[in-house]
Amino acid sequence: MTKHFFGDTTVLLGRSLRHITRSPDTIITTAIMPIAMMLMFVYVFGGAIRTGSDTSYVNYMLPGILLITVASGIAYTAYRLFMDMQGGIFERFQSMPTARSSVLWAHVLTSLVANLVSLVVVMLVALLMGFRSSAGVLAWLSVAGILILFTLALTWIAVIPGLSAKTMEGASAFSYPLIFLPFLSSAFVPTDTMPGPLRVFAEYQPVTSIVNAIRALFAEQPVNTDIWIALAWCVGILIVAYGFAMNTYRRKIS
Amino acid sequence: MTTQQAPAIQVHGLEKSYKDLRVLRGVDFTVARGSIFALLGSNGAGKTTAVKILSTLLKADAGTARVNGFDVATQAADVRECISLTGQFAAVDEILSGRENLVLVARLRHLRNPGKVADDLLARFSLTDAGARRVSTYSGGMRRRLDIAMSLIGDPPVIFLDEPTTGLDPQARIEVWQTVKDLAANGTTVLLTTQYLDEAEQLADRIAILHEGRIIVNGTLDELKQLLPPAKVEYVEKQPTLEDVFLTLVGTKA
Ligand SMILES: Nc1ncnc2c1ncn2[C@@H]1O[C@H](COP(=O)(O)OP(=O)(O)OP(=O)(O)O)[C@@H](O)[C@H]1O
Ligand SMILES: [Mg+2]
């Protein structure tokens, strides 16, 4: 059984990636919203926002935009999984001598690939809009690592509604609060202008530390404790979501 | 218990409830190797539930079921090696082409020459011309033929067909019947569920009627017919059809 795990996962990953190349609109739709937000924030609101730092506003808000990109991208992860569950092909795979968890892992890896492509698209647009970073290879790799961890964490969250939703809307609605979360963080404005309770929330929620860490890496500033808090959040969410997702999965297949 | 002599399918005291709904309340039957066994039942009788338990997709609440000598609960992986399932609703990948669907299943069954397996099956099911097209463009009958073709990959010794001809035109039904007869002639054991009594009459070596959670009759067509007076004197004398037997035993409400 498990001896086929890697082979079967590869075959199924190939299948899902083919789905994406046949409907590239999912990548475009994923990238369009964050790009539109970026345009709006930089050209409409940006001039009025005081970030208190000397970087350009594009540089300031790109980390938050990247997180929004992932948050909207994983709606498709849930959607693809939901469609497999509905269509009966999931049951077909489960009744075959295929490594059983391969179906799930293929969706998770597909989500990772699709989101990384969207992130690259958004990043390219940001470059056109004047984003600049002199960060070295190590800093870029760290940013990539954080984004990959973040994507995996949100992907495992997405697996839960993907497996258990009753309707297509239900499968993707969970992503709206996740898309909204960066607005209540340091992603677009410094948190110290926010009123009391909101400020406390903003300062301690995961997005703020992740945004601050990525921003510092891009700006070649010393990464302080933010990066460790960011990593802890990502890994923590990843582990908890994975646990719940696997639990949901086991209930589904037994 | 040796795999060689054991009947292909042995079901004993099988029970399954969904919450308060007791669907299976002690189902017993045996299917001989290389025979065609038809499970008849009205809507909601529990045919699909029984098939899902036998194909390791659902766990029974009580009772045992062995397929090819392997216990479906404790030796599920072994069972999956020797079965294939054509579910009630076509389980095909709409976004892939017909050929890609077949190649996918051949890969997941770890066969050596997936491309050739796919081409042979396309030819056998008159799908060669449509092989390169996306399945989303297929007619219902083509989709069902592809679905059945996918189930034959790897020549599993036991095949479950859950209402294989529902929604097919008469010509396509006859083609599916021929396929099923060929399978049995080559030693494959076929368990099919159906609501069409003529289908059971045409195909099955043995017929069982599932009603209110139990098998209320189980026998050959001739044995079943003897449950009614051999001939009814009406204006013309006619042999009872299986339909008469079914409706008498189940008790029509209409
Ligand atoms: N997952 C489920 N949760 C709750 N009830 C279910 C579930 N699956 C099936 N049922 C119920 O169990 C009963 C038997 O369903 P099943 O699908 O096995 O019947 P069937 O004989 O295949 O019917 P049909 O001929 O309509 O396909 C039905 O009343 C159905 O509503
Ligand atoms: Mg059914």
Coordinates of C-alpha atoms and ligand atoms in Angstrom, one line a residue:
Chain A
M1 CA 0.0 0.0 0.0
T2 CA 2.3 2.7 1.2
K3 CA 5.0 1.4 -1.1
H4 CA 3.1 3.2 -3.8
F5 CA 2.6 6.4 -1.9
F6 CA 5.1 8.6 -3.9
G7 CA 4.3 7.1 -7.2
D8 CA 0.5 7.4 -6.8
T9 CA 0.8 11.0 -5.4
T10 CA 2.9 11.9 -8.4
V11 CA 0.3 10.5 -10.8
L12 CA -2.5 12.3 -9.0
L13 CA -0.6 15.5 -8.8
G14 CA -0.1 15.3 -12.6
R15 CA -3.8 15.0 -12.9
S16 CA -4.6 18.1 -10.8
L17 CA -2.0 20.2 -12.4
R18 CA -3.5 19.3 -15.8
H19 CA -6.8 20.6 -14.4
I20 CA -5.1 23.9 -13.7
T21 CA -3.4 24.2 -17.0
R22 CA -6.8 23.5 -18.7
S23 CA -8.5 26.2 -16.7
P24 CA -5.8 28.8 -16.1
D25 CA -8.5 31.2 -15.1
T26 CA -8.3 29.9 -11.6
I27 CA -4.7 31.3 -11.4
I28 CA -5.8 34.6 -13.0
T29 CA -8.9 35.0 -10.7
T30 CA -6.7 34.3 -7.7
A31 CA -4.2 36.9 -8.8
I32 CA -6.6 39.6 -10.0
M33 CA -8.1 40.5 -6.6
P34 CA -4.8 41.2 -4.9
I35 CA -3.5 43.0 -7.9
A36 CA -6.6 45.2 -7.9
M37 CA -6.2 45.9 -4.2
M38 CA -2.6 46.7 -4.8
L39 CA -3.5 49.2 -7.5
M40 CA -6.1 50.8 -5.3
F41 CA -4.0 51.1 -2.2
V42 CA -0.9 52.4 -4.0
Y43 CA -2.6 54.9 -6.3
V44 CA -5.7 55.8 -4.4
F45 CA -5.1 55.5 -0.7
G46 CA -1.3 55.3 -0.7
G47 CA -0.6 59.0 -0.9
A48 CA -2.7 59.6 2.3
I49 CA -1.3 56.8 4.4
R50 CA 1.6 57.6 6.7
T51 CA 3.5 54.4 7.3
G52 CA 6.2 56.1 9.4
S53 CA 8.9 54.4 7.4
D54 CA 10.9 55.7 4.5
T55 CA 10.1 52.9 2.0
S56 CA 7.7 53.4 -0.9
Y57 CA 4.1 52.3 -0.2
V58 CA 4.4 49.5 -2.7
N59 CA 7.2 48.1 -0.7
Y60 CA 5.3 48.6 2.5
M61 CA 2.1 46.7 1.5
L62 CA 3.4 44.0 -0.8
P63 CA 3.8 41.4 2.1
G64 CA 0.2 41.8 3.0
I65 CA -0.9 41.5 -0.6
L66 CA 1.1 38.3 -0.9
L67 CA -0.8 36.9 2.1
I68 CA -4.1 37.9 0.5
T69 CA -3.1 36.2 -2.7
V70 CA -2.6 32.9 -0.8
A71 CA -5.8 33.4 1.2
S72 CA -7.9 33.8 -2.0
G73 CA -6.0 31.0 -3.8
I74 CA -6.8 28.3 -1.3
A75 CA -10.5 28.8 -2.0
Y76 CA -9.8 26.9 -5.2
T77 CA -8.0 24.1 -3.2
A78 CA -11.3 23.6 -1.3
Y79 CA -13.2 23.8 -4.6
R80 CA -11.2 21.2 -6.4
L81 CA -11.4 18.8 -3.5
F82 CA -15.1 19.4 -3.2
M83 CA -15.6 18.6 -6.9
D84 CA -13.7 15.3 -6.6
M85 CA -15.9 14.4 -3.6
Q86 CA -19.1 15.2 -5.4
G87 CA -18.2 13.6 -8.7
G88 CA -17.6 10.2 -7.3
I89 CA -14.1 10.0 -8.6
F90 CA -12.8 10.3 -5.0
E91 CA -14.7 7.1 -4.2
R92 CA -13.3 5.4 -7.3
F93 CA -9.8 6.2 -6.2
Q94 CA -10.6 5.0 -2.6
S95 CA -11.8 1.7 -3.9
M96 CA -8.6 1.1 -5.9
P97 CA -5.4 -0.4 -4.7
T98 CA -3.9 3.1 -4.5
A99 CA -2.2 4.6 -1.5
R100 CA -5.2 6.1 0.1
S101 CA -3.9 9.4 1.4
S102 CA -2.3 10.1 -2.0
V103 CA -5.5 11.7 -3.2
L104 CA -5.3 14.3 -0.4
W105 CA -1.6 14.9 -0.7
A106 CA -2.0 15.5 -4.5
H107 CA -4.5 18.2 -3.8
V108 CA -2.2 19.8 -1.2
L109 CA 0.8 19.8 -3.5
T110 CA -1.4 21.2 -6.3
S111 CA -2.5 24.0 -4.0
L112 CA 1.1 24.8 -3.3
V113 CA 2.1 24.9 -7.0
A114 CA -0.9 27.0 -8.0
N115 CA -0.4 29.5 -5.2
L116 CA 3.3 29.9 -5.9
V117 CA 2.4 30.7 -9.6
S118 CA -0.1 33.3 -8.4
L119 CA 2.4 34.7 -6.0
V120 CA 4.9 35.1 -8.8
V121 CA 2.3 36.8 -11.0
V122 CA 1.5 39.3 -8.2
M123 CA 5.1 39.9 -7.5
L124 CA 5.8 40.7 -11.2
V125 CA 3.0 43.2 -11.2
A126 CA 4.4 44.7 -8.0
L127 CA 7.8 45.1 -9.8
L128 CA 6.1 46.9 -12.6
M129 CA 4.5 49.2 -10.0
G130 CA 7.8 50.1 -8.6
F131 CA 8.5 47.5 -5.9
R132 CA 12.2 47.2 -5.3
S133 CA 14.2 45.1 -2.9
S134 CA 17.9 44.8 -2.6
A135 CA 17.5 41.7 -0.4
G136 CA 20.1 39.0 -0.9
V137 CA 19.6 35.4 -1.8
L138 CA 19.2 34.3 1.8
A139 CA 16.5 36.8 2.5
W140 CA 14.6 35.9 -0.6
L141 CA 14.8 32.2 0.3
S142 CA 13.5 33.1 3.8
V143 CA 10.6 35.0 2.3
A144 CA 9.9 32.0 0.0
G145 CA 10.1 29.6 3.0
I146 CA 7.7 31.7 5.0
L147 CA 5.2 31.9 2.1
I148 CA 5.4 28.2 1.5
L149 CA 4.8 27.4 5.1
F150 CA 1.9 29.9 5.1
T151 CA 0.4 28.4 2.0
L152 CA 0.7 24.9 3.4
A153 CA -1.0 26.0 6.7
L154 CA -3.9 27.6 4.8
T155 CA -4.1 24.7 2.4
W156 CA -4.7 22.2 5.2
I157 CA -7.4 24.6 6.6
A158 CA -8.9 24.5 3.1
V159 CA -8.9 20.7 3.0
I160 CA -11.5 20.7 5.9
P161 CA -14.3 22.4 4.1
G162 CA -13.2 20.8 0.8
L163 CA -13.9 17.4 2.4
S164 CA -17.0 18.2 4.4
A165 CA -18.9 21.0 2.6
K166 CA -22.4 20.3 1.4
T167 CA -22.4 23.0 -1.3
M168 CA -19.9 24.6 -3.6
E169 CA -20.4 28.0 -1.9
G170 CA -19.8 26.4 1.5
A171 CA -16.6 24.9 0.3
S172 CA -15.1 28.3 -0.5
A173 CA -16.8 30.7 1.9
F174 CA -14.3 30.0 4.7
S175 CA -11.7 31.9 2.8
Y176 CA -13.4 35.3 3.1
P177 CA -12.4 35.9 6.7
L178 CA -8.9 34.8 5.9
I179 CA -8.8 37.3 3.0
F180 CA -10.0 40.0 5.4
L181 CA -7.6 39.3 8.2
P182 CA -4.6 41.3 6.7
F183 CA -6.8 44.5 6.9
L184 CA -6.8 44.1 10.7
S185 CA -3.0 43.9 10.8
S186 CA 0.1 45.9 10.1
A187 CA -0.2 45.0 6.4
F188 CA -1.6 48.3 5.2
V189 CA -1.3 50.8 8.0
P190 CA 0.8 50.8 11.2
T191 CA -1.1 49.2 14.0
D192 CA -0.4 52.1 16.5
T193 CA -3.0 54.3 14.8
M194 CA -5.8 51.8 15.6
P195 CA -8.1 52.1 18.6
G196 CA -7.5 50.0 21.7
P197 CA -9.0 46.5 21.4
L198 CA -8.6 46.5 17.6
R199 CA -4.9 47.4 18.1
V200 CA -4.4 44.6 20.6
F201 CA -6.0 42.1 18.2
A202 CA -4.0 43.5 15.2
E203 CA -0.7 43.3 17.1
Y204 CA -1.1 39.7 18.3
Q205 CA -2.8 38.1 15.3
P206 CA -0.6 35.9 13.0
V207 CA -0.7 38.1 9.9
T208 CA 1.1 41.0 11.6
S209 CA 4.1 39.1 12.6
I210 CA 4.3 37.4 9.2
V211 CA 3.9 40.7 7.4
N212 CA 6.6 42.3 9.6
A213 CA 9.0 39.5 9.1
I214 CA 8.6 39.5 5.3
R215 CA 8.8 43.3 5.2
A216 CA 12.0 43.3 7.2
L217 CA 13.6 40.6 5.0
F218 CA 12.7 42.6 1.8
A219 CA 14.1 45.8 3.4
E220 CA 17.3 44.1 4.5
Q221 CA 16.6 45.1 8.1
P222 CA 17.6 42.9 10.9
V223 CA 14.8 40.3 11.4
N224 CA 14.0 40.4 15.1
T225 CA 11.7 38.1 17.0
D226 CA 9.0 38.7 14.4
I227 CA 10.3 36.0 12.2
W228 CA 10.3 33.4 15.0
I229 CA 6.8 34.4 16.0
A230 CA 5.8 34.2 12.3
L231 CA 7.3 30.8 11.9
A232 CA 5.7 29.6 15.1
W233 CA 2.3 30.8 13.9
C234 CA 2.7 29.1 10.5
V235 CA 3.9 25.8 11.9
G236 CA 1.3 25.9 14.7
I237 CA -1.6 26.5 12.3
L238 CA -0.2 23.9 10.0
I239 CA -0.1 21.2 12.6
V240 CA -3.5 22.0 14.1
A241 CA -5.1 22.3 10.6
Y242 CA -3.4 19.1 9.5
G243 CA -4.7 17.3 12.5
F244 CA -8.3 18.4 12.0
A245 CA -8.1 17.8 8.2
M246 CA -6.8 14.2 8.7
N247 CA -9.5 13.6 11.3
T248 CA -12.2 14.8 8.8
Y249 CA -10.6 12.7 6.1
R250 CA -10.6 9.6 8.3
R251 CA -14.2 10.0 9.1
K252 CA -15.0 10.4 5.4
I253 CA -13.3 7.3 4.3
S254 CA -14.4 4.9 7.0
Chain B
M1 CA -10.8 -19.8 3.9
T2 CA -8.4 -20.5 1.2
T3 CA -8.6 -17.9 -1.5
Q4 CA -9.0 -20.5 -4.2
Q5 CA -12.1 -22.3 -3.1
A6 CA -13.9 -19.7 -1.2
P7 CA -16.9 -18.1 -2.9
A8 CA -16.1 -14.8 -4.5
I9 CA -18.4 -12.9 -2.1
Q10 CA -19.7 -14.0 1.3
V11 CA -21.9 -11.8 3.2
H12 CA -23.2 -12.7 6.6
G13 CA -25.5 -10.8 9.0
L14 CA -24.5 -7.4 7.5
E15 CA -26.1 -4.4 9.3
K16 CA -25.8 -0.7 8.6
S17 CA -27.7 2.3 9.9
Y18 CA -27.4 6.0 9.1
K19 CA -28.3 7.5 12.5
D20 CA -31.8 6.2 13.1
L21 CA -32.4 4.8 9.7
R22 CA -31.7 1.1 9.7
V23 CA -30.9 0.4 6.1
L24 CA -29.4 -3.1 6.3
R25 CA -30.7 -5.3 9.1
G26 CA -28.9 -8.6 8.6
V27 CA -28.1 -9.3 5.0
D28 CA -26.8 -12.7 4.0
F29 CA -25.8 -13.9 0.6
T30 CA -23.1 -15.7 -1.3
V31 CA -21.9 -15.3 -4.8
A32 CA -20.1 -18.1 -6.6
R33 CA -17.0 -17.5 -8.6
G34 CA -17.5 -16.5 -12.2
S35 CA -21.2 -16.0 -11.8
I36 CA -23.4 -12.9 -12.2
F37 CA -25.4 -12.0 -9.1
A38 CA -28.2 -9.4 -9.3
L39 CA -29.2 -7.5 -6.3
L40 CA -32.7 -6.1 -6.8
G41 CA -34.4 -3.5 -4.7
S42 CA -36.6 -0.5 -4.8
N43 CA -35.2 3.0 -4.3
G44 CA -33.6 3.4 -1.0
A45 CA -33.6 -0.4 -0.3
G46 CA -29.9 -0.2 0.5
K47 CA -28.3 -1.6 -2.7
T48 CA -25.7 1.1 -2.9
T49 CA -25.0 0.9 0.8
A50 CA -24.3 -2.8 0.4
V51 CA -22.1 -2.3 -2.6
K52 CA -20.1 0.5 -0.7
I53 CA -19.5 -1.9 2.2
L54 CA -18.3 -4.6 -0.1
S55 CA -16.0 -2.2 -1.9
T56 CA -14.5 -0.9 1.4
L57 CA -15.9 2.6 1.1
L58 CA -18.2 2.1 4.1
K59 CA -17.8 0.2 7.4
A60 CA -20.6 -2.1 8.4
D61 CA -22.1 -1.8 11.9
A62 CA -22.3 -5.5 12.3
G63 CA -21.8 -8.7 10.4
T64 CA -19.0 -9.8 8.1
A65 CA -18.3 -9.6 4.4
R66 CA -15.5 -11.4 2.5
V67 CA -14.5 -10.7 -1.0
N68 CA -12.2 -13.1 -2.7
G69 CA -11.6 -14.6 0.7
F70 CA -10.5 -11.3 2.3
D71 CA -12.4 -9.6 5.0
V72 CA -13.6 -6.1 3.9
A73 CA -13.1 -4.7 7.4
T74 CA -9.7 -6.1 8.4
Q75 CA -8.1 -6.8 5.0
A76 CA -9.4 -3.8 3.0
A77 CA -6.2 -3.3 1.1
D78 CA -6.3 -6.9 -0.1
V79 CA -9.9 -6.5 -1.1
R80 CA -9.1 -3.4 -3.1
E81 CA -6.5 -5.4 -5.1
C82 CA -9.1 -7.7 -6.5
I83 CA -12.2 -5.6 -7.0
S84 CA -13.3 -2.7 -9.0
L85 CA -16.4 -0.5 -8.6
T86 CA -18.6 1.2 -11.1
G87 CA -20.7 3.4 -8.9
Q88 CA -24.2 4.4 -9.4
F89 CA -23.1 7.8 -10.8
A90 CA -20.4 7.9 -13.4
A91 CA -17.0 8.5 -11.7
V92 CA -15.0 10.0 -14.5
D93 CA -12.8 13.0 -14.7
E94 CA -14.7 15.6 -16.8
I95 CA -11.7 17.8 -17.5
L96 CA -9.5 15.0 -18.8
S97 CA -10.0 13.3 -22.1
G98 CA -11.4 9.7 -22.2
R99 CA -8.0 8.3 -22.9
E100 CA -6.4 10.3 -20.1
N101 CA -9.0 8.9 -17.7
L102 CA -8.1 5.4 -18.7
V103 CA -4.3 6.0 -18.5
L104 CA -4.8 7.6 -15.1
V105 CA -6.5 4.5 -13.7
A106 CA -4.0 2.2 -15.3
R107 CA -1.2 4.1 -13.7
L108 CA -2.9 4.0 -10.3
R109 CA -3.3 0.3 -10.7
H110 CA 0.4 0.2 -11.3
L111 CA 0.1 -1.5 -14.7
R112 CA 3.1 -1.7 -17.0
N113 CA 1.8 -0.3 -20.3
P114 CA -0.9 2.3 -19.5
G115 CA -1.1 3.8 -23.0
K116 CA -1.8 0.4 -24.6
V117 CA -4.3 -0.6 -22.0
A118 CA -6.2 2.7 -22.7
D119 CA -6.1 2.3 -26.4
D120 CA -7.4 -1.3 -26.2
L121 CA -10.3 -0.3 -24.0
L122 CA -11.2 2.7 -26.2
A123 CA -11.5 0.4 -29.1
R124 CA -13.4 -2.2 -27.2
F125 CA -16.0 0.4 -26.0
S126 CA -16.2 2.2 -29.4
L127 CA -14.7 5.3 -27.9
T128 CA -11.6 5.5 -30.1
D129 CA -12.8 8.5 -32.0
A130 CA -13.8 10.4 -28.9
G131 CA -10.7 9.3 -27.0
A132 CA -8.9 12.6 -27.3
R133 CA -11.9 14.7 -26.4
R134 CA -12.7 16.0 -23.0
V135 CA -15.2 13.9 -21.1
S136 CA -17.3 16.9 -20.4
T137 CA -18.3 16.8 -24.1
Y138 CA -19.4 13.1 -23.9
S139 CA -23.0 12.0 -24.0
G140 CA -24.4 10.1 -21.0
G141 CA -24.0 6.8 -22.7
M142 CA -20.4 7.5 -23.7
R143 CA -19.6 8.6 -20.1
R144 CA -21.1 5.4 -18.7
R145 CA -19.2 3.2 -21.2
L146 CA -16.0 5.0 -20.2
D147 CA -16.9 4.5 -16.6
I148 CA -17.2 0.8 -17.1
A149 CA -14.1 0.6 -19.2
M150 CA -12.2 2.3 -16.3
S151 CA -13.5 -0.5 -14.0
L152 CA -12.1 -3.2 -16.2
I153 CA -8.6 -2.0 -16.1
G154 CA -6.3 -4.5 -14.4
D155 CA -8.8 -7.4 -14.9
P156 CA -10.0 -7.5 -11.3
P157 CA -11.6 -10.9 -10.5
V158 CA -14.6 -9.3 -8.8
I159 CA -16.6 -6.4 -10.3
F160 CA -19.3 -4.4 -8.7
L161 CA -21.7 -2.6 -11.0
D162 CA -24.2 -0.3 -9.2
E163 CA -27.1 0.3 -11.6
P164 CA -24.8 0.1 -14.7
T165 CA -27.5 0.7 -17.3
T166 CA -29.6 3.5 -15.7
G167 CA -30.0 6.3 -18.2
L168 CA -28.7 4.3 -21.2
D169 CA -30.7 3.9 -24.4
P170 CA -31.8 0.3 -25.4
Q171 CA -28.9 -0.1 -27.7
A172 CA -26.3 0.9 -25.2
R173 CA -27.9 -1.3 -22.5
I174 CA -27.6 -4.3 -24.7
E175 CA -23.9 -3.4 -25.3
V176 CA -23.4 -3.2 -21.5
W177 CA -25.2 -6.5 -21.0
Q178 CA -22.9 -8.1 -23.6
T179 CA -19.9 -6.8 -21.8
V180 CA -21.1 -8.2 -18.5
K181 CA -21.8 -11.6 -20.1
D182 CA -18.3 -11.6 -21.6
L183 CA -16.8 -10.8 -18.2
A184 CA -18.5 -13.7 -16.6
A185 CA -17.7 -16.0 -19.4
N186 CA -14.0 -15.2 -18.7
G187 CA -14.4 -16.1 -15.1
T188 CA -15.0 -12.6 -13.6
T189 CA -17.5 -12.5 -10.8
V190 CA -20.0 -9.7 -11.3
L191 CA -22.3 -8.3 -8.6
L192 CA -24.8 -5.9 -10.1
T193 CA -27.6 -3.9 -8.6
T194 CA -30.5 -2.9 -10.8
Q195 CA -34.0 -1.7 -10.7
Y196 CA -34.7 -3.1 -14.1
L197 CA -36.1 -6.6 -13.6
D198 CA -35.6 -7.5 -17.2
E199 CA -31.9 -6.8 -16.7
A200 CA -31.7 -9.2 -13.9
E201 CA -33.7 -11.8 -16.0
Q202 CA -31.3 -11.3 -18.9
L203 CA -28.0 -11.4 -17.1
A204 CA -28.1 -13.0 -13.7
D205 CA -27.3 -16.5 -12.6
R206 CA -28.8 -15.7 -9.3
I207 CA -31.1 -13.0 -8.2
A208 CA -31.6 -11.6 -4.7
I209 CA -34.3 -9.2 -3.6
L210 CA -33.3 -6.7 -0.9
H211 CA -36.3 -5.4 1.0
E212 CA -36.6 -3.7 4.3
G213 CA -33.0 -4.4 5.2
R214 CA -33.0 -8.1 4.4
I215 CA -32.7 -10.5 1.5
I216 CA -36.2 -11.8 1.2
V217 CA -35.6 -14.2 -1.7
N218 CA -32.5 -15.5 -3.3
G219 CA -32.4 -17.9 -6.2
T220 CA -32.2 -18.6 -9.9
L221 CA -34.8 -17.0 -12.1
D222 CA -36.7 -20.3 -12.3
E223 CA -36.7 -20.7 -8.6
L224 CA -38.1 -17.3 -8.2
K225 CA -40.8 -17.9 -10.7
Q226 CA -41.9 -20.9 -8.7
L227 CA -42.7 -18.7 -5.8
L228 CA -45.8 -17.8 -7.8
P229 CA -48.3 -20.1 -9.4
P230 CA -46.6 -21.2 -12.6
A231 CA -49.2 -19.8 -14.9
K232 CA -52.0 -17.4 -14.2
V233 CA -55.2 -18.0 -16.1
E234 CA -56.3 -14.7 -17.4
Y235 CA -57.8 -14.0 -20.8
V236 CA -54.5 -15.4 -22.1
E237 CA -52.2 -17.7 -20.3
K238 CA -48.9 -16.2 -19.6
Q239 CA -45.8 -17.0 -17.6
P240 CA -45.2 -14.7 -14.7
T241 CA -42.5 -12.3 -15.3
L242 CA -39.9 -11.5 -12.8
E243 CA -41.7 -8.2 -12.4
D244 CA -44.8 -10.0 -11.2
V245 CA -42.7 -11.9 -8.7
F246 CA -41.0 -8.8 -7.5
L247 CA -44.2 -6.8 -7.1
T248 CA -45.9 -9.6 -5.3
L249 CA -43.1 -10.2 -2.9
V250 CA -42.4 -6.5 -2.2
G251 CA -46.1 -5.6 -2.1
T252 CA -46.9 -2.7 -4.3
K253 CA -48.3 0.4 -2.6
A254 CA -49.7 1.7 -5.9
Ligands
LIG1 N1 -24.7 9.0 3.8 C1 -26.0 8.8 4.1 N2 -26.5 9.4 5.2 C2 -27.8 9.2 5.6 N3 -28.7 8.4 4.9 C3 -28.2 7.8 3.8 C4 -26.9 7.9 3.4 N4 -26.7 7.2 2.3 C5 -27.9 6.6 2.1 N5 -28.8 6.9 3.0 C6 -30.2 6.4 3.1 O1 -30.1 5.0 3.2 C7 -31.1 4.4 2.4 C8 -30.5 3.4 1.4 O2 -29.8 4.1 0.5 P1 -29.1 3.4 -0.7 O3 -28.4 4.5 -1.5 O4 -28.2 2.3 -0.3 O5 -30.3 2.8 -1.5 P2 -30.4 2.2 -3.0 O6 -31.0 0.9 -2.8 O7 -29.0 2.2 -3.6 O8 -31.4 3.2 -3.7 P3 -31.4 3.7 -5.2 O9 -32.1 2.6 -6.0 O10 -32.2 4.9 -5.1 O11 -30.0 3.9 -5.7 C9 -31.9 5.6 1.7 O12 -33.0 5.8 2.5 C10 -31.0 6.7 1.8 O13 -31.7 7.9 2.0
MG2 MG -28.3 3.1 -5.2

